[in-house]
mmCIF file of C-alpha atoms in Angstrom:
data_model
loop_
_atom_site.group_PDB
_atom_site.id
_atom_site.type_symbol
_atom_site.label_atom_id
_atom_site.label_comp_id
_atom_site.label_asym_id
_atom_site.label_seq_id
_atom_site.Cartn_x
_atom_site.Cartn_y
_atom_site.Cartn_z
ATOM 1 C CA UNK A 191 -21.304 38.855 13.602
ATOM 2 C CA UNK A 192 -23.763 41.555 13.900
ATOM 3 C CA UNK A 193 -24.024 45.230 12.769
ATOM 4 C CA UNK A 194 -23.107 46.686 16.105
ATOM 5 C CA UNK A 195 -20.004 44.262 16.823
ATOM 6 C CA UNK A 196 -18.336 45.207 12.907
ATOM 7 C CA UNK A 197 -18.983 49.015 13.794
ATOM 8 C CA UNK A 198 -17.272 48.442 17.710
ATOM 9 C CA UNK A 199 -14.691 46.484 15.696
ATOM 10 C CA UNK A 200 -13.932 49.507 12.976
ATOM 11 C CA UNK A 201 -13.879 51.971 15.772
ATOM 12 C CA UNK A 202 -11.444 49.963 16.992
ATOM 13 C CA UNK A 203 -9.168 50.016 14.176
ATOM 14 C CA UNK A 204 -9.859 53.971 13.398
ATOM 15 C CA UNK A 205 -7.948 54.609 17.273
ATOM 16 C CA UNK A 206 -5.507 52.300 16.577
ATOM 17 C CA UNK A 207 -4.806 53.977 13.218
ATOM 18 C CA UNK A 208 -5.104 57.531 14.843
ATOM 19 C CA UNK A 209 -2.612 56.419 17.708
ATOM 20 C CA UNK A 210 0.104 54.705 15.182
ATOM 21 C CA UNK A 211 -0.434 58.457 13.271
ATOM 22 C CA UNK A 212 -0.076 60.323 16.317
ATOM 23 C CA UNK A 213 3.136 58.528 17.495
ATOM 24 C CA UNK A 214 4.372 58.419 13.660
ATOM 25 C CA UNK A 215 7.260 61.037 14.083
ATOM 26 C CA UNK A 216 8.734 58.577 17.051
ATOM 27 C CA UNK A 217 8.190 55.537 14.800
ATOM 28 C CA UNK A 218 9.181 56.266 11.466
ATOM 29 C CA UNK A 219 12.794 56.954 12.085
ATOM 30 C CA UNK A 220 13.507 53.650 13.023
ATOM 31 C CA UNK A 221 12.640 52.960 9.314
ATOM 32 C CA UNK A 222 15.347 52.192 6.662
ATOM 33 C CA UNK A 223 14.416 53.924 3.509
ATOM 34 C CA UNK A 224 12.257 51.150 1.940
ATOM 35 C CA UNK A 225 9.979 50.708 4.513
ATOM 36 C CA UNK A 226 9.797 54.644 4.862
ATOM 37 C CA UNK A 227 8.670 54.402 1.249
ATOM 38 C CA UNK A 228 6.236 51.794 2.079
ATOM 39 C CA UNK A 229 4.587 54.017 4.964
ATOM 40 C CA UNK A 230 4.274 57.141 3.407
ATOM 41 C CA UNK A 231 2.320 55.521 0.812
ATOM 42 C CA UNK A 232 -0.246 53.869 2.813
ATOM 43 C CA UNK A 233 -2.135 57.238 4.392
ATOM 44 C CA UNK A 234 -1.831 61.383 3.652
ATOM 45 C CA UNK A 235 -0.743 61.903 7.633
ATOM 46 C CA UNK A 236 2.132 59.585 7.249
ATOM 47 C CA UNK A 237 3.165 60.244 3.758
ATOM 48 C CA UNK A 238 3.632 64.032 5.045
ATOM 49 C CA UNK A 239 5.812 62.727 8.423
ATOM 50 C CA UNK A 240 7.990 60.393 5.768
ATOM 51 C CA UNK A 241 8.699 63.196 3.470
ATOM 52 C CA UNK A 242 9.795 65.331 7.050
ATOM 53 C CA UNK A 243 11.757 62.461 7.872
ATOM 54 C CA UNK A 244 13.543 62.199 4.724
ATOM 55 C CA UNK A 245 14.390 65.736 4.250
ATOM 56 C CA UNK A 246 15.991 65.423 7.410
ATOM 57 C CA UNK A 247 18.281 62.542 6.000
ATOM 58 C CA UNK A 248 18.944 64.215 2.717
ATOM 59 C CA UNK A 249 20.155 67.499 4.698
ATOM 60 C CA UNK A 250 22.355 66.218 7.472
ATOM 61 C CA UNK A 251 24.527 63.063 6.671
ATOM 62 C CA UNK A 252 25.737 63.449 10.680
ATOM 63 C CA UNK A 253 22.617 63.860 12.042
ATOM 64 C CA UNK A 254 23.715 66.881 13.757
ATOM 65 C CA UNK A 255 26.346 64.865 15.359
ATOM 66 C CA UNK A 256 28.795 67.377 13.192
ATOM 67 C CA UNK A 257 29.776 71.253 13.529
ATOM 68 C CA UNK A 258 28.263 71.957 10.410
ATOM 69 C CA UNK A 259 25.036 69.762 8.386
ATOM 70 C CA UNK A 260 26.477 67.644 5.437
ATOM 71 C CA UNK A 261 23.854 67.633 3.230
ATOM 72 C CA UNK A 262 23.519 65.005 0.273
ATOM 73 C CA UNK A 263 23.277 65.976 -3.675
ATOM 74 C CA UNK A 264 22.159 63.363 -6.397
ATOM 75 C CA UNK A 265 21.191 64.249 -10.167
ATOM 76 C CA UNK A 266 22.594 61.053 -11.308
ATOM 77 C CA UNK A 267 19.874 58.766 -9.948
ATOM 78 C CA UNK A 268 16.826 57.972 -7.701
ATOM 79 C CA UNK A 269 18.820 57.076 -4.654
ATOM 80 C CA UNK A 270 18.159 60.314 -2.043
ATOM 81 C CA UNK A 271 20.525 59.587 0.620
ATOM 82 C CA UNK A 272 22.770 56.875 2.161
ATOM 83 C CA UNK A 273 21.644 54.999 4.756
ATOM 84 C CA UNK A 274 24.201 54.114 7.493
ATOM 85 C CA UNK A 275 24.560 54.309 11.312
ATOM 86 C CA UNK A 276 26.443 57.728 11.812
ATOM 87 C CA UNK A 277 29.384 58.273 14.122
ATOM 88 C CA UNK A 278 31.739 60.420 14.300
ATOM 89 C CA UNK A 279 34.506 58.264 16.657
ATOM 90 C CA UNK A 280 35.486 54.793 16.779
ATOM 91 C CA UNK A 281 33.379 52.296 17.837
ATOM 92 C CA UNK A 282 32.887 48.623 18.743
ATOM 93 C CA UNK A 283 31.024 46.039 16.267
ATOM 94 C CA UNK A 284 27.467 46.073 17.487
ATOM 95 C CA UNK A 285 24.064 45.265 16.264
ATOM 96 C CA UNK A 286 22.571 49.330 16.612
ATOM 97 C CA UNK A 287 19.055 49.938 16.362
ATOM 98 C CA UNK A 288 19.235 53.828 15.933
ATOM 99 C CA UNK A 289 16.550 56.653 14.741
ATOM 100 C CA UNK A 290 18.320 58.829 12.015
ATOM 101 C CA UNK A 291 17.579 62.462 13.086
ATOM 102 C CA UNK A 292 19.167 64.844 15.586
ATOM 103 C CA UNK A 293 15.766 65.184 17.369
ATOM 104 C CA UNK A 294 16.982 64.120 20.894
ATOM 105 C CA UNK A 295 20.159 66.751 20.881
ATOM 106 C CA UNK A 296 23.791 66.544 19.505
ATOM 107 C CA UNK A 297 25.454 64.688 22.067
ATOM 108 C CA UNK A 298 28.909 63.776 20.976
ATOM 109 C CA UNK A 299 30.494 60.764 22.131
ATOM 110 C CA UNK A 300 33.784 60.218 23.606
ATOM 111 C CA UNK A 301 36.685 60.085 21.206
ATOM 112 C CA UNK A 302 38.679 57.638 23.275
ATOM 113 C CA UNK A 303 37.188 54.064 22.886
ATOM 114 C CA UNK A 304 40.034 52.776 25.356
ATOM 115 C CA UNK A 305 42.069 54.294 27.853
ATOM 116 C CA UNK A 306 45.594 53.349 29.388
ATOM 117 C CA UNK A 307 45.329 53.271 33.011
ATOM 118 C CA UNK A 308 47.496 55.200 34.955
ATOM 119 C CA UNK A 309 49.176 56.911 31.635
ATOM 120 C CA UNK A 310 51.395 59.468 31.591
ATOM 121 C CA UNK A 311 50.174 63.235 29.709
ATOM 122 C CA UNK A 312 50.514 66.908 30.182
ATOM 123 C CA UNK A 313 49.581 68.644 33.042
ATOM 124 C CA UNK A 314 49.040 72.188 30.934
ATOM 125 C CA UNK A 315 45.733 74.395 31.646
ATOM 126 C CA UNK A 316 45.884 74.624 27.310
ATOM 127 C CA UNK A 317 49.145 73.879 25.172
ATOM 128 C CA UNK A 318 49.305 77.064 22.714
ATOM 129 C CA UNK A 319 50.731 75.908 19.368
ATOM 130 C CA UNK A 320 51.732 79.349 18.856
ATOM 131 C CA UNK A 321 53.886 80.808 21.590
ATOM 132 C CA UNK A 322 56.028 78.153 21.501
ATOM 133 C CA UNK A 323 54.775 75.911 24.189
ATOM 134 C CA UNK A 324 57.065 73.097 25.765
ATOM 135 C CA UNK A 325 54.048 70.796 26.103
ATOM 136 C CA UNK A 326 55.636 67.077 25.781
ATOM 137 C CA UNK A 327 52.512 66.189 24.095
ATOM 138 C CA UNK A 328 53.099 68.578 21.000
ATOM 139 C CA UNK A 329 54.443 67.197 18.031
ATOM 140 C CA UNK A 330 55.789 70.440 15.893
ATOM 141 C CA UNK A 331 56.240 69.170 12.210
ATOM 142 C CA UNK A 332 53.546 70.514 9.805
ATOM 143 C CA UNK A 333 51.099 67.584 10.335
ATOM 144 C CA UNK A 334 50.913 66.508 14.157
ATOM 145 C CA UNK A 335 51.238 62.660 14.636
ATOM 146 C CA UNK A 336 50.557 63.473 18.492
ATOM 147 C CA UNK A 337 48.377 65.463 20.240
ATOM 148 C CA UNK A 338 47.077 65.422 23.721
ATOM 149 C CA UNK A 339 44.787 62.914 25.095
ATOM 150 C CA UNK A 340 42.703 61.704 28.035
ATOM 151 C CA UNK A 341 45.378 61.698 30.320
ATOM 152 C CA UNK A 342 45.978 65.587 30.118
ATOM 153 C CA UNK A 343 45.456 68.195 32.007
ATOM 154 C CA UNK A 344 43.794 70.505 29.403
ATOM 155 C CA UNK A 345 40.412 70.199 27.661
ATOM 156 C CA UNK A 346 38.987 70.748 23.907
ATOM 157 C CA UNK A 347 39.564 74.091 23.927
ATOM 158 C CA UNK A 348 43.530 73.361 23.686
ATOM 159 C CA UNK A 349 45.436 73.569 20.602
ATOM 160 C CA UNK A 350 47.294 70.637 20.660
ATOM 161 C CA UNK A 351 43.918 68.611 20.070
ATOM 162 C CA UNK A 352 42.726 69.643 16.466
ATOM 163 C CA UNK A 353 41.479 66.339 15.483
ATOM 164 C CA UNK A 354 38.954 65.874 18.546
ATOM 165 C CA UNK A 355 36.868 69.174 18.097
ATOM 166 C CA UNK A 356 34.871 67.892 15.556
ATOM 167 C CA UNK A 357 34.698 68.951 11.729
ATOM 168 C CA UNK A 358 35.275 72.076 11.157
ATOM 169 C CA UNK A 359 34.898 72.412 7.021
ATOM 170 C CA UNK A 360 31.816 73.009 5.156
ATOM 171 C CA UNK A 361 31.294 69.325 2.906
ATOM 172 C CA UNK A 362 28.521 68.053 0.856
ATOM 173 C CA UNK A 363 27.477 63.881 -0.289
ATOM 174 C CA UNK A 364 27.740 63.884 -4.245
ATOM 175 C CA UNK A 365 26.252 61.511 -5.959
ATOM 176 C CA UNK A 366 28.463 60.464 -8.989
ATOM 177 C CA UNK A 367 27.223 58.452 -11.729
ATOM 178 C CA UNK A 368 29.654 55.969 -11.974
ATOM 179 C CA UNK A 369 31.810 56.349 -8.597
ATOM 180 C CA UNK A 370 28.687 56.462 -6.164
ATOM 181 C CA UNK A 371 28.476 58.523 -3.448
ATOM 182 C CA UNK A 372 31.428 61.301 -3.442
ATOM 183 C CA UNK A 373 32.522 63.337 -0.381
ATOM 184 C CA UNK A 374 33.286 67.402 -1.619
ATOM 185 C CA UNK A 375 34.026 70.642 0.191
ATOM 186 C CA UNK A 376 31.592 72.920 -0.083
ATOM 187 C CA UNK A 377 34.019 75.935 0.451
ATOM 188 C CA UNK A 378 37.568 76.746 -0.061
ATOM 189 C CA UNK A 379 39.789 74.674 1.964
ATOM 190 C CA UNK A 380 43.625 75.668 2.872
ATOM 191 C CA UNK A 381 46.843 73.400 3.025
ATOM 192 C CA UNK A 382 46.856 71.421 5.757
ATOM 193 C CA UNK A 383 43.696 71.615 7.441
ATOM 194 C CA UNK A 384 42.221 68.754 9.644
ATOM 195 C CA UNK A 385 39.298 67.286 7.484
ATOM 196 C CA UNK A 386 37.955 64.057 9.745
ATOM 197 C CA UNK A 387 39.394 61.016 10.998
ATOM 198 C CA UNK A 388 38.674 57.259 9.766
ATOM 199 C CA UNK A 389 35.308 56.744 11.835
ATOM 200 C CA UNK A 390 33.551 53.148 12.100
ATOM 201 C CA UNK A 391 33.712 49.791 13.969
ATOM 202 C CA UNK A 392 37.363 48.650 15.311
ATOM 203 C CA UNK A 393 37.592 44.902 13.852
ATOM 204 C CA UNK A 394 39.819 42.218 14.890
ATOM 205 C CA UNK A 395 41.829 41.211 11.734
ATOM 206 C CA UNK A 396 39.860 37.840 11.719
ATOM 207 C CA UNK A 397 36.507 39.935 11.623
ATOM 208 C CA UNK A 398 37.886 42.109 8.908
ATOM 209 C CA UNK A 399 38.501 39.144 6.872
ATOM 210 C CA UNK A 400 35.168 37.557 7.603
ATOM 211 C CA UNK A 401 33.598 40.185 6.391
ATOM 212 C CA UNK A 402 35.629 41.246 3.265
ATOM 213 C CA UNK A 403 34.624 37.925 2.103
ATOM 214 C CA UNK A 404 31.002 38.623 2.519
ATOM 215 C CA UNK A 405 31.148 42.275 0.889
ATOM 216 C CA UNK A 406 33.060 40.603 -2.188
ATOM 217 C CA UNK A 407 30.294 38.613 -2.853
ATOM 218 C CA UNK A 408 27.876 41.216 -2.202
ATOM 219 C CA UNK A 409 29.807 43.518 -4.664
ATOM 220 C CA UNK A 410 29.178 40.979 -7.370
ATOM 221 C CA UNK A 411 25.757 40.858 -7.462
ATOM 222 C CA UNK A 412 25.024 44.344 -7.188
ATOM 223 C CA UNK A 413 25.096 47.956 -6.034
ATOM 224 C CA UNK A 414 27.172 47.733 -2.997
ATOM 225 C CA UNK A 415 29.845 49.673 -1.592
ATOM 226 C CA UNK A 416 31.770 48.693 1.023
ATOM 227 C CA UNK A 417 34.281 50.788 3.323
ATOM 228 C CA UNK A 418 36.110 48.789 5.838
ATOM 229 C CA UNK A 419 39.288 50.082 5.871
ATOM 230 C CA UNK A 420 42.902 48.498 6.567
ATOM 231 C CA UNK A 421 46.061 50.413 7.477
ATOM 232 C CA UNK A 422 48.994 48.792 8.062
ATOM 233 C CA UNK A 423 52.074 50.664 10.343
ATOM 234 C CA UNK A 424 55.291 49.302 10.388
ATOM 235 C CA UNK A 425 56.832 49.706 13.173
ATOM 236 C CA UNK A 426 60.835 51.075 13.900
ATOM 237 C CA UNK A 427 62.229 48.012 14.498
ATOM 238 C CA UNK A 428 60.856 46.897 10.693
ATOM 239 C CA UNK A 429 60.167 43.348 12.108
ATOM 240 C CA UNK A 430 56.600 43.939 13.079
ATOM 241 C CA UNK A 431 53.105 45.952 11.248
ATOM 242 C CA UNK A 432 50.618 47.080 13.386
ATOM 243 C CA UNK A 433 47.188 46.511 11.578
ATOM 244 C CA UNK A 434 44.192 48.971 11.979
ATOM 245 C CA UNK A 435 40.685 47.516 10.348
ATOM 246 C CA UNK A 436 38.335 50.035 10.892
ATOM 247 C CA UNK A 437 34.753 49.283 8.957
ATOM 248 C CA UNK A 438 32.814 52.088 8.238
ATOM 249 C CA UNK A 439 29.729 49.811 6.060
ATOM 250 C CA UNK A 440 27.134 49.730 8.530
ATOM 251 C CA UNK A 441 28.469 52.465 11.001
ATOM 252 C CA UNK A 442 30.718 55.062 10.553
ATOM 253 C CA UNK A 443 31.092 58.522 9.566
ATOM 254 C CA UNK A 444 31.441 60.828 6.348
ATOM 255 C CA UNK A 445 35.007 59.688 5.600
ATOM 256 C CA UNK A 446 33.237 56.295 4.509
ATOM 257 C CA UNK A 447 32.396 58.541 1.040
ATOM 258 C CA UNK A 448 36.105 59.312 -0.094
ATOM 259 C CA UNK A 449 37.145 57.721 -2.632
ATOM 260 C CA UNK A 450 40.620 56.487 -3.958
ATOM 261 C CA UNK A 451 42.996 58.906 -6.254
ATOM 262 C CA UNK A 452 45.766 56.532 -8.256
ATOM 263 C CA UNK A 453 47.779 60.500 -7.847
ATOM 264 C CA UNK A 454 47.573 60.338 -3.888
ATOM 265 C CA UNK A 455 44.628 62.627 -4.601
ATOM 266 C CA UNK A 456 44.512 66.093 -2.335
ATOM 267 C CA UNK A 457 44.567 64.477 1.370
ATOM 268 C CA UNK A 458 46.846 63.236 3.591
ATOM 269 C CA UNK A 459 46.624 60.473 5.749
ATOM 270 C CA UNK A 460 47.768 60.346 9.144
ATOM 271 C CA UNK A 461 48.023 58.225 11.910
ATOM 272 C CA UNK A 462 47.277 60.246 15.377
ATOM 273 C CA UNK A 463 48.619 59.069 18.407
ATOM 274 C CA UNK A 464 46.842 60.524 21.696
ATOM 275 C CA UNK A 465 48.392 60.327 25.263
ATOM 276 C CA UNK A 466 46.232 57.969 27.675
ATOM 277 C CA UNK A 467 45.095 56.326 24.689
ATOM 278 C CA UNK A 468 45.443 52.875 23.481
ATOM 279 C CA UNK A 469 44.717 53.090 19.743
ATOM 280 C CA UNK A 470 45.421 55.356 17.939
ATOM 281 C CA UNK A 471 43.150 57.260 14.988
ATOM 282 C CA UNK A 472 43.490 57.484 11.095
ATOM 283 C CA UNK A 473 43.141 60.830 10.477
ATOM 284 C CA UNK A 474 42.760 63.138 7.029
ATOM 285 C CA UNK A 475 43.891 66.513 6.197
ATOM 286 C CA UNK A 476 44.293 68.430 3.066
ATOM 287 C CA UNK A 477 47.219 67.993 1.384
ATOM 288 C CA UNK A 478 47.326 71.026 -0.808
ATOM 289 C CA UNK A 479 44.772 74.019 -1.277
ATOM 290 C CA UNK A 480 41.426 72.317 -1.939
ATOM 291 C CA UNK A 481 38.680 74.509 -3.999
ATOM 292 C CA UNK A 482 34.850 74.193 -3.363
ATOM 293 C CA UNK A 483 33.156 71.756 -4.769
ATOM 294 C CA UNK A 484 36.321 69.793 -5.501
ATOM 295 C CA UNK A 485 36.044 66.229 -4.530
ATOM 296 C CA UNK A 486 38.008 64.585 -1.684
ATOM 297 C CA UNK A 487 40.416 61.794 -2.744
ATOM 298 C CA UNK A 488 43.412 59.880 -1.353
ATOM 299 C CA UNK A 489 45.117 56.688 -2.294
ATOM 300 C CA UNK A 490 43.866 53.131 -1.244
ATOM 301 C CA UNK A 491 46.855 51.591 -1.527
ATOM 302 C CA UNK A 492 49.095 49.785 -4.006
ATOM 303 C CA UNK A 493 46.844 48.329 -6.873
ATOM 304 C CA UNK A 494 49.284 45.732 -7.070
ATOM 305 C CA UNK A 495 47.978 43.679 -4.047
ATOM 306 C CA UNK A 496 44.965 42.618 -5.875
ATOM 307 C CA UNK A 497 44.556 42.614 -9.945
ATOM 308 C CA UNK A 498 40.932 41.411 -10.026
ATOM 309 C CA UNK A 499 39.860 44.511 -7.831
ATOM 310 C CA UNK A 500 37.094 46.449 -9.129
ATOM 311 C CA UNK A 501 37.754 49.144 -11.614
ATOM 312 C CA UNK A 502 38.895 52.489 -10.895
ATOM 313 C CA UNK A 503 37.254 56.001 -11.980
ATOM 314 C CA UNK A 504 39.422 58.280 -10.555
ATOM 315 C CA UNK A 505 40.351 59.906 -13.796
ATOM 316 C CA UNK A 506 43.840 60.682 -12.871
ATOM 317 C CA UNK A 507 46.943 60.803 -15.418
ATOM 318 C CA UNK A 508 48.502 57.703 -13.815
ATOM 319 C CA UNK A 509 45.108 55.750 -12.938
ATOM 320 C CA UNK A 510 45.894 52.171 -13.332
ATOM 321 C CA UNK A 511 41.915 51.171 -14.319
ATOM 322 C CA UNK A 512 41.952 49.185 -10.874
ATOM 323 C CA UNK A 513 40.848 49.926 -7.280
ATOM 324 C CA UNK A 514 43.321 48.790 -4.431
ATOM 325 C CA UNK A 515 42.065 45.753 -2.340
ATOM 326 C CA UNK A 516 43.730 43.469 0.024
ATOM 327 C CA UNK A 517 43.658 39.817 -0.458
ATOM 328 C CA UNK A 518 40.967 37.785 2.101
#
């Protein structure tokens, strides 16, 4: 090879390296944080787009998918953020291939994954809570178990659908040293307000099994933290559950980072039925005044159903040292 071809050859490479630069910002998102690490040490242009990028991450857990950012805080350790497929609805298990980032707009998808044909809801312009509406879809103890749905007449702006508007509390990500990740409120939150719902990918009770068995075994050989969630309803007649399994691991929403209280801790959890939909939604709100920077906790469950669980910081006066699990 002569002089001439190795310089047409390293001219070469200098484009290609100037194009992969320019197009970095487009690129790098796709990255998970290791390879982002990686990158930004290989050049100064890229190491300044990765260090964008992951201020980005660290501010906004939703990726602007949220009323307000949820930013992440960690003095404990190196870990800056958690990395996870955000969403704040249910969803369908899928393989996603997503940019973090809210660079292409907040566009917020539907909160109905499945709809009942031909259902029966309100035909009311807006159902006002207040002035004593006769709305069928209103449900008028102090926590709503029904609201209005997609086969209504009214939209978001109606009062009878708190849960589907979105977050609408100030949180932060906390990094605790021996719980992990922590969800808080970064301001004062009153008695029953709406916090979020159970967010993540609908499994079939098989799937949930299948891979309970795999996050076990994940769990024992290191740092990994799981949140599929199961919640069981029983239903009037007492003869029949109905079984939720909602896994929030790979994608999923800020719920995925509150942890269990052996006290009930200060949320309630409710299951929210909507008219013209099919399933219905787990959703959280605060069970007693809530203080900021106070950490968000409710109960996992009886620690009964499995004895070998792992072991439980929550620090309350009647912790019982183990974390609720359900038997595989």
């Amino acid at each position: 090879m002569n002089k001439q071809q190795r310089t047409g050859e390293s001219e070469k490479d200098d484009d290609g390296a100037g194009i992969f630069c320019r197009l970095a910002h487009l690129v790098l998102p796709y990255l998970e944080p290791a390879g982002l690490a990686s990158v930004s040490a290989t050049c100064k242009v890229l190491h300044v787009v990765s260090k964008a990028i992951t201020s980005t991450r660290i501010s906004d857990a939703s990726r602007n998918l949220e009323n307000y950012p949820i930013p992440f805080f960690n003095s404990a350790d190196s870990e800056l953020y958690a990395n996870f497929i955000y969403s704040p609805v249910q969803t369908l298990p899928t393989f996603p291939s997503i940019p973090w980032g809210g660079e292409s707009g907040r566009v917020k998808p539907d909160p109905f994954l499945v709809r009942v044909e031909g259902a029966y809801g309100c035909d009311c312009e807006s159902c006002d809570l207040d002035s004593g509406s006769n709305c069928a879809c209103v449900d008028f103890s102090e926590l709503p178990t029904r609201e209005c749905g997609p086969s209504c007449g009214c939209g978001l702006e109606c009062g009878n659908r708190v849960t589907q508007k979105g977050i609408s509390v100030k949180l932060k990500v906390v990094k605790d040293r021996r719980k992990g990740w922590s969800l808080c409120a970064a301001e004062f939150i009153p008695k029953g307000k709406f916090i979020c719902e159970y967010a993540g990918e609908l499994l079939t009770t098989e799937e949930a099994r299948n891979r309970q068995r795999l996050y076990d075994k994940r769990t024992k050989s290191g740092h990994f933290s799981p949140a599929l969630l199961v919640v069981k309803e029983h239903l009037p007649s007492g003869n029949a559950c109905m079984r939720i399994n909602i896994d929030a691991t790979r994608i999923g929403n800020i719920a995925r980072f509150i942890n269990h209280s052996c006290d009930g801790g200060n949320l309630s959890t409710l299951i929210v039925r909507n008219s013209g939909a099919l399933l219905p939604r787990v959703c959280f709100f605060s069970s007693r005044i809530i203080s900021e920077n106070e950490e968000l906790a409710f109960s996992y469950g009886d620690t009964t159903v499995n004895s070998t669980g792992s072991q439980c910081f929550c620090s309350s006066a009647c912790c019982s040292g183990i974390l609720p699990a359900e038997h595989t």
